[in-house]
GROMACS .gro file of N, CA, C and O in nm:
model
  364
    1SER      N    1   2.145  -0.289  -0.232
    1SER     CA    2   2.247  -0.410  -0.296
    1SER      C    3   2.146  -0.516  -0.316
    1SER      O    4   2.079  -0.483  -0.407
    2LYS      N    5   2.201  -0.609  -0.334
    2LYS     CA    6   2.143  -0.717  -0.423
    2LYS      C    7   2.030  -0.824  -0.440
    2LYS      O    8   1.936  -0.803  -0.428
    3ILE      N    9   1.999  -0.815  -0.227
    3ILE     CA   10   1.933  -0.819  -0.199
    3ILE      C   11   1.814  -0.733  -0.203
    3ILE      O   12   1.717  -0.797  -0.227
    4GLY      N   13   1.872  -0.628  -0.201
    4GLY     CA   14   1.703  -0.422  -0.237
    4GLY      C   15   1.628  -0.494  -0.395
    4GLY      O   16   1.541  -0.496  -0.450
    5GLU      N   17   1.812  -0.519  -0.470
    5GLU     CA   18   1.742  -0.587  -0.616
    5GLU      C   19   1.642  -0.644  -0.688
    5GLU      O   20   1.501  -0.677  -0.692
    6ILE      N   21   1.670  -0.764  -0.546
    6ILE     CA   22   1.587  -0.940  -0.544
    6ILE      C   23   1.432  -0.864  -0.537
    6ILE      O   24   1.375  -0.982  -0.551
    7CYS      N   25   1.449  -0.811  -0.411
    7CYS     CA   26   1.313  -0.816  -0.373
    7CYS      C   27   1.186  -0.691  -0.476
    7CYS      O   28   1.074  -0.738  -0.465
    8SER      N   29   1.231  -0.630  -0.516
    8SER     CA   30   1.246  -0.558  -0.611
    8SER      C   31   1.178  -0.572  -0.709
    8SER      O   32   1.001  -0.642  -0.751
    9GLU      N   33   1.255  -0.731  -0.826
    9GLU     CA   34   1.170  -0.788  -0.844
    9GLU      C   35   1.151  -0.903  -0.865
    9GLU      O   36   1.032  -0.919  -0.932
   10MET      N   37   1.122  -0.971  -0.768
   10MET     CA   38   0.957  -1.048  -0.677
   10MET      C   39   0.875  -0.935  -0.663
   10MET      O   40   0.694  -1.001  -0.731
   11SER      N   41   0.877  -0.867  -0.618
   11SER     CA   42   0.735  -0.814  -0.545
   11SER      C   43   0.679  -0.687  -0.703
   11SER      O   44   0.585  -0.760  -0.723
   12GLU      N   45   0.777  -0.703  -0.812
   12GLU     CA   46   0.677  -0.629  -0.915
   12GLU      C   47   0.678  -0.767  -1.026
   12GLU      O   48   0.502  -0.740  -1.108
   13ALA      N   49   0.742  -0.849  -1.001
   13ALA     CA   50   0.704  -0.969  -1.134
   13ALA      C   51   0.579  -1.014  -1.079
   13ALA      O   52   0.469  -1.050  -1.164
   14ALA      N   53   0.549  -0.995  -0.936
   14ALA     CA   54   0.392  -1.001  -0.919
   14ALA      C   55   0.240  -0.881  -0.867
   14ALA      O   56   0.184  -0.960  -0.885
   15GLY      N   57   0.318  -0.799  -0.911
   15GLY     CA   58   0.226  -0.691  -0.989
   15GLY      C   59   0.209  -0.570  -0.830
   15GLY      O   60   0.125  -0.534  -0.812
   16TYR      N   61   0.306  -0.637  -0.741
   16TYR     CA   62   0.287  -0.460  -0.572
   16TYR      C   63   0.478  -0.405  -0.579
   16TYR      O   64   0.500  -0.410  -0.742
   17GLU      N   65   0.481  -0.339  -0.524
   17GLU     CA   66   0.552  -0.290  -0.436
   17GLU      C   67   0.607  -0.323  -0.360
   17GLU      O   68   0.588  -0.335  -0.289
   18SER      N   69   0.793  -0.339  -0.373
   18SER     CA   70   0.837  -0.331  -0.188
   18SER      C   71   0.890  -0.183  -0.205
   18SER      O   72   0.878  -0.083  -0.241
   19SER      N   73   0.820  -0.149   0.011
   19SER     CA   74   0.856  -0.107   0.088
   19SER      C   75   0.929  -0.018   0.088
   19SER      O   76   1.018  -0.146   0.119
   20ASP      N   77   0.973   0.133   0.084
   20ASP     CA   78   1.097   0.165   0.119
   20ASP      C   79   1.074   0.197   0.268
   20ASP      O   80   1.224   0.245   0.298
   21SER      N   81   0.971   0.255   0.325
   21SER     CA   82   0.999   0.222   0.456
   21SER      C   83   1.012   0.207   0.546
   21SER      O   84   1.085   0.232   0.675
   22PHE      N   85   1.013   0.099   0.577
   22PHE     CA   86   1.083   0.012   0.686
   22PHE      C   87   1.214  -0.135   0.570
   22PHE      O   88   1.186  -0.076   0.469
   23CYS      N   89   1.302  -0.149   0.698
   23CYS     CA   90   1.488  -0.240   0.628
   23CYS      C   91   1.440  -0.355   0.716
   23CYS      O   92   1.400  -0.306   0.835
   24GLY      N   93   1.555  -0.416   0.670
   24GLY     CA   94   1.620  -0.487   0.750
   24GLY      C   95   1.721  -0.488   0.849
   24GLY      O   96   1.739  -0.427   0.818
   25HIS      N   97   1.776  -0.553   0.943
   25HIS     CA   98   1.823  -0.543   1.028
   25HIS      C   99   1.891  -0.639   1.069
   25HIS      O  100   1.946  -0.766   1.058
   26GLY      N  101   2.021  -0.637   1.147
   26GLY     CA  102   2.118  -0.755   1.154
   26GLY      C  103   2.088  -0.773   1.363
   26GLY      O  104   2.038  -0.687   1.384
   27ILE      N  105   2.129  -0.839   1.355
   27ILE     CA  106   2.150  -0.880   1.547
   27ILE      C  107   2.253  -0.947   1.561
   27ILE      O  108   2.343  -1.047   1.517
   28GLY      N  109   2.210  -0.935   1.697
   28GLY     CA  110   2.394  -0.934   1.750
   28GLY      C  111   2.393  -0.870   1.896
   28GLY      O  112   2.261  -0.926   1.973
   29GLN      N  113   2.416  -0.849   1.880
   29GLN     CA  114   2.478  -0.750   2.106
   29GLN      C  115   2.260  -0.730   2.177
   29GLN      O  116   2.233  -0.711   2.302
   30THR      N  117   2.267  -0.616   2.051
   30THR     CA  118   2.165  -0.570   2.010
   30THR      C  119   2.049  -0.627   1.914
   30THR      O  120   2.026  -0.648   1.795
   31PHE      N  121   1.883  -0.634   1.958
   31PHE     CA  122   1.870  -0.747   1.865
   31PHE      C  123   1.757  -0.554   1.688
   31PHE      O  124   1.823  -0.642   1.606
   32HIS      N  125   1.741  -0.456   1.675
   32HIS     CA  126   1.785  -0.391   1.604
   32HIS      C  127   1.893  -0.315   1.579
   32HIS      O  128   1.880  -0.232   1.620
   33MET      N  129   2.033  -0.325   1.477
   33MET     CA  130   2.117  -0.322   1.494
   33MET      C  131   2.170  -0.363   1.423
   33MET      O  132   2.102  -0.392   1.246
   34ALA      N  133   2.310  -0.289   1.306
   34ALA     CA  134   2.355  -0.262   1.123
   34ALA      C  135   2.383  -0.402   1.195
   34ALA      O  136   2.456  -0.460   1.201
   35PRO      N  137   2.431  -0.464   1.031
   35PRO     CA  138   2.409  -0.344   0.830
   35PRO      C  139   2.177  -0.274   0.899
   35PRO      O  140   2.159  -0.467   0.879
   36LEU      N  141   2.166  -0.214   0.839
   36LEU     CA  142   2.053  -0.201   0.712
   36LEU      C  143   2.009  -0.269   0.626
   36LEU      O  144   2.110  -0.218   0.618
   37VAL      N  145   1.930  -0.377   0.589
   37VAL     CA  146   1.861  -0.389   0.465
   37VAL      C  147   1.775  -0.363   0.442
   37VAL      O  148   1.639  -0.394   0.430
   38PHE      N  149   1.802  -0.301   0.276
   38PHE     CA  150   1.664  -0.184   0.276
   38PHE      C  151   1.614  -0.276   0.151
   38PHE      O  152   1.706  -0.403   0.117
   39HIS      N  153   1.492  -0.322   0.145
   39HIS     CA  154   1.455  -0.467   0.033
   39HIS      C  155   1.372  -0.326  -0.113
   39HIS      O  156   1.355  -0.412  -0.163
   40THR      N  157   1.454  -0.265  -0.169
   40THR     CA  158   1.391  -0.216  -0.288
   40THR      C  159   1.606  -0.216  -0.320
   40THR      O  160   1.657  -0.149  -0.229
   41ARG      N  161   1.567  -0.080  -0.481
   41ARG     CA  162   1.649  -0.076  -0.584
   41ARG      C  163   1.726  -0.025  -0.451
   41ARG      O  164   1.730   0.130  -0.436
   42ASN      N  165   1.901  -0.025  -0.498
   42ASN     CA  166   1.948   0.094  -0.377
   42ASN      C  167   2.130   0.093  -0.438
   42ASN      O  168   2.123  -0.034  -0.467
   43ASN      N  169   2.130   0.110  -0.366
   43ASN     CA  170   2.313   0.188  -0.402
   43ASN      C  171   2.349   0.060  -0.284
   43ASN      O  172   2.482   0.109  -0.233
   44SER      N  173   2.319   0.037  -0.190
   44SER     CA  174   2.406   0.064  -0.025
   44SER      C  175   2.481  -0.030  -0.081
   44SER      O  176   2.487  -0.164  -0.148
   45ASN      N  177   2.586  -0.089   0.001
   45ASN     CA  178   2.696  -0.250  -0.016
   45ASN      C  179   2.704  -0.310   0.080
   45ASN      O  180   2.749  -0.324   0.200
   46LEU      N  181   2.593  -0.415   0.110
   46LEU     CA  182   2.573  -0.519   0.249
   46LEU      C  183   2.689  -0.612   0.184
   46LEU      O  184   2.676  -0.650   0.141
   47GLU      N  185   2.766  -0.620   0.245
   47GLU     CA  186   2.922  -0.708   0.231
   47GLU      C  187   2.880  -0.824   0.334
   47GLU      O  188   2.868  -0.837   0.425
   48LEU      N  189   2.843  -0.943   0.327
   48LEU     CA  190   2.802  -1.045   0.376
   48LEU      C  191   2.943  -1.130   0.388
   48LEU      O  192   3.034  -1.154   0.270
   49VAL      N  193   2.949  -1.139   0.530
   49VAL     CA  194   3.057  -1.167   0.575
   49VAL      C  195   3.040  -1.305   0.691
   49VAL      O  196   2.952  -1.298   0.742
   50PRO      N  197   3.126  -1.429   0.737
   50PRO     CA  198   3.079  -1.557   0.838
   50PRO      C  199   3.017  -1.444   0.946
   50PRO      O  200   3.081  -1.384   0.951
   51GLY      N  201   2.942  -1.577   0.973
   51GLY     CA  202   2.847  -1.473   1.095
   51GLY      C  203   2.856  -1.429   1.169
   51GLY      O  204   2.729  -1.355   1.276
   52LEU      N  205   2.756  -1.318   1.020
   52LEU     CA  206   2.671  -1.236   1.048
   52LEU      C  207   2.519  -1.262   1.032
   52LEU      O  208   2.499  -1.318   0.965
   53VAL      N  209   2.441  -1.220   1.124
   53VAL     CA  210   2.372  -1.238   1.152
   53VAL      C  211   2.210  -1.117   1.127
   53VAL      O  212   2.194  -0.936   1.107
   54PHE      N  213   2.151  -1.155   1.016
   54PHE     CA  214   2.078  -0.999   0.982
   54PHE      C  215   1.893  -1.019   0.973
   54PHE      O  216   1.850  -1.180   0.918
   55THR      N  217   1.822  -0.968   0.984
   55THR     CA  218   1.664  -0.924   0.876
   55THR      C  219   1.653  -0.960   0.724
   55THR      O  220   1.701  -0.819   0.739
   56ILE      N  221   1.587  -1.028   0.628
   56ILE     CA  222   1.587  -0.914   0.522
   56ILE      C  223   1.378  -0.956   0.621
   56ILE      O  224   1.303  -1.090   0.584
   57GLU      N  225   1.362  -0.907   0.543
   57GLU     CA  226   1.181  -0.858   0.632
   57GLU      C  227   1.076  -0.787   0.514
   57GLU      O  228   1.028  -0.686   0.596
   58PRO      N  229   1.128  -0.823   0.380
   58PRO     CA  230   1.030  -0.721   0.255
   58PRO      C  231   0.873  -0.713   0.356
   58PRO      O  232   0.809  -0.763   0.336
   59ILE      N  233   0.791  -0.596   0.327
   59ILE     CA  234   0.627  -0.556   0.308
   59ILE      C  235   0.635  -0.484   0.119
   59ILE      O  236   0.665  -0.449   0.042
   60PHE      N  237   0.545  -0.610   0.066
   60PHE     CA  238   0.477  -0.592  -0.060
   60PHE      C  239   0.363  -0.563  -0.007
   60PHE      O  240   0.310  -0.609   0.030
   61CYS      N  241   0.357  -0.406  -0.124
   61CYS     CA  242   0.198  -0.334  -0.127
   61CYS      C  243   0.117  -0.361  -0.226
   61CYS      O  244   0.179  -0.350  -0.325
   62GLN      N  245   0.038  -0.314  -0.222
   62GLN     CA  246  -0.094  -0.354  -0.307
   62GLN      C  247  -0.110  -0.313  -0.386
   62GLN      O  248  -0.107  -0.203  -0.549
   63GLY      N  249  -0.138  -0.129  -0.393
   63GLY     CA  250  -0.102  -0.042  -0.361
   63GLY      C  251  -0.013   0.092  -0.299
   63GLY      O  252   0.147   0.018  -0.391
   64SER      N  253   0.013   0.165  -0.245
   64SER     CA  254   0.098   0.225  -0.279
   64SER      C  255   0.223   0.219  -0.094
   64SER      O  256   0.145   0.121  -0.073
   65MET      N  257   0.336   0.190  -0.202
   65MET     CA  258   0.440   0.133  -0.077
   65MET      C  259   0.433   0.266   0.015
   65MET      O  260   0.550   0.250   0.127
   66LYS      N  261   0.358   0.385   0.012
   66LYS     CA  262   0.345   0.496   0.111
   66LYS      C  263   0.342   0.472   0.302
   66LYS      O  264   0.164   0.399   0.243
   67PHE      N  265   0.346   0.500   0.334
   67PHE     CA  266   0.241   0.429   0.525
   67PHE      C  267   0.242   0.579   0.583
   67PHE      O  268   0.235   0.681   0.636
   68TYR      N  269   0.107   0.543   0.706
   68TYR     CA  270   0.104   0.656   0.789
   68TYR      C  271   0.142   0.539   0.916
   68TYR      O  272   0.042   0.493   0.931
   69GLU      N  273   0.150   0.605   1.049
   69GLU     CA  274   0.147   0.565   1.177
   69GLU      C  275   0.021   0.564   1.248
   69GLU      O  276  -0.028   0.723   1.289
   70HIS      N  277  -0.071   0.496   1.279
   70HIS     CA  278  -0.148   0.541   1.392
   70HIS      C  279  -0.118   0.698   1.522
   70HIS      O  280  -0.014   0.561   1.629
   71ALA      N  281  -0.189   0.649   1.555
   71ALA     CA  282  -0.204   0.679   1.700
   71ALA      C  283  -0.131   0.633   1.878
   71ALA      O  284  -0.031   0.631   1.928
   72ASP      N  285  -0.124   0.483   1.760
   72ASP     CA  286  -0.010   0.358   1.883
   72ASP      C  287   0.042   0.341   1.874
   72ASP      O  288   0.134   0.289   2.007
   73GLY      N  289   0.175   0.403   1.768
   73GLY     CA  290   0.282   0.407   1.756
   73GLY      C  291   0.359   0.296   1.693
   73GLY      O  292   0.480   0.300   1.711
   74TRP      N  293   0.285   0.241   1.675
   74TRP     CA  294   0.307   0.079   1.695
   74TRP      C  295   0.251   0.022   1.489
   74TRP      O  296   0.277   0.033   1.411
   75THR      N  297   0.137   0.123   1.511
   75THR     CA  298   0.000   0.033   1.357
   75THR      C  299   0.047   0.074   1.239
   75THR      O  300   0.017   0.248   1.349
   76VAL      N  301   0.038   0.046   1.157
   76VAL     CA  302   0.140   0.149   1.000
   76VAL      C  303   0.024   0.069   0.927
   76VAL      O  304  -0.041  -0.016   0.956
   77SER      N  305  -0.020   0.160   0.806
   77SER     CA  306  -0.124   0.135   0.739
   77SER      C  307  -0.124   0.235   0.621
   77SER      O  308  -0.061   0.330   0.636
   78THR      N  309  -0.134   0.171   0.439
   78THR     CA  310  -0.047   0.215   0.355
   78THR      C  311  -0.202   0.347   0.327
   78THR      O  312  -0.243   0.372   0.382
   79VAL      N  313  -0.116   0.481   0.256
   79VAL     CA  314  -0.146   0.570   0.238
   79VAL      C  315  -0.310   0.556   0.241
   79VAL      O  316  -0.452   0.642   0.186
   80ASP      N  317  -0.336   0.473   0.067
   80ASP     CA  318  -0.445   0.465  -0.028
   80ASP      C  319  -0.550   0.357   0.070
   80ASP      O  320  -0.598   0.331  -0.047
   81GLY      N  321  -0.458   0.283   0.121
   81GLY     CA  322  -0.582   0.142   0.201
   81GLY      C  323  -0.577   0.061   0.140
   81GLY      O  324  -0.595  -0.006   0.124
   82GLY      N  325  -0.477   0.045   0.027
   82GLY     CA  326  -0.391  -0.114  -0.037
   82GLY      C  327  -0.339  -0.179   0.094
   82GLY      O  328  -0.343  -0.212   0.185
   83LEU      N  329  -0.312  -0.310   0.061
   83LEU     CA  330  -0.349  -0.466   0.091
   83LEU      C  331  -0.176  -0.417   0.128
   83LEU      O  332  -0.056  -0.339  -0.010
   84ALA      N  333  -0.103  -0.414   0.219
   84ALA     CA  334  -0.012  -0.584   0.219
   84ALA      C  335   0.038  -0.574   0.334
   84ALA      O  336  -0.027  -0.636   0.405
   85ALA      N  337   0.163  -0.626   0.244
   85ALA     CA  338   0.173  -0.822   0.360
   85ALA      C  339   0.344  -0.813   0.436
   85ALA      O  340   0.416  -0.804   0.304
   86GLN      N  341   0.414  -0.893   0.425
   86GLN     CA  342   0.494  -0.864   0.501
   86GLN      C  343   0.585  -1.005   0.608
   86GLN      O  344   0.494  -1.053   0.706
   87TYR      N  345   0.685  -1.039   0.591
   87TYR     CA  346   0.685  -1.142   0.618
   87TYR      C  347   0.865  -1.121   0.713
   87TYR      O  348   0.958  -1.123   0.601
   88GLU      N  349   0.913  -1.162   0.799
   88GLU     CA  350   1.118  -1.118   0.868
   88GLU      C  351   1.118  -1.258   0.869
   88GLU      O  352   1.093  -1.454   0.969
   89HIS      N  353   1.229  -1.255   0.741
   89HIS     CA  354   1.365  -1.379   0.774
   89HIS      C  355   1.519  -1.413   0.813
   89HIS      O  356   1.521  -1.223   0.806
   90THR      N  357   1.536  -1.422   0.879
   90THR     CA  358   1.614  -1.436   1.006
   90THR      C  359   1.735  -1.516   0.887
   90THR      O  360   1.723  -1.630   0.901
   91ILE      N  361   1.865  -1.482   0.872
   91ILE     CA  362   1.943  -1.509   0.862
   91ILE      C  363   2.108  -1.555   0.831
   91ILE      O  364   2.128  -1.454   0.967
   0.00000   0.00000   0.00000
């Protein structure tokens, strides 16, 4: 999708990588629902239609864009210990 392409371009221009381990999502009758919004280059055809509410929440990584999950089932860290930053935008 164009969103994934732009996220990738922005992260790479700043010397980072946009993680493909997580994605944005639709918001509606349930909080995390379709469509999935990918933040890396992909072939997804995300159709933007009036009334669609979704998130764009890329994670830009200093080193590896791969993560491991801690025992608490919620916290994640990059496999190489590099810094990562995430921000969620609701559109």
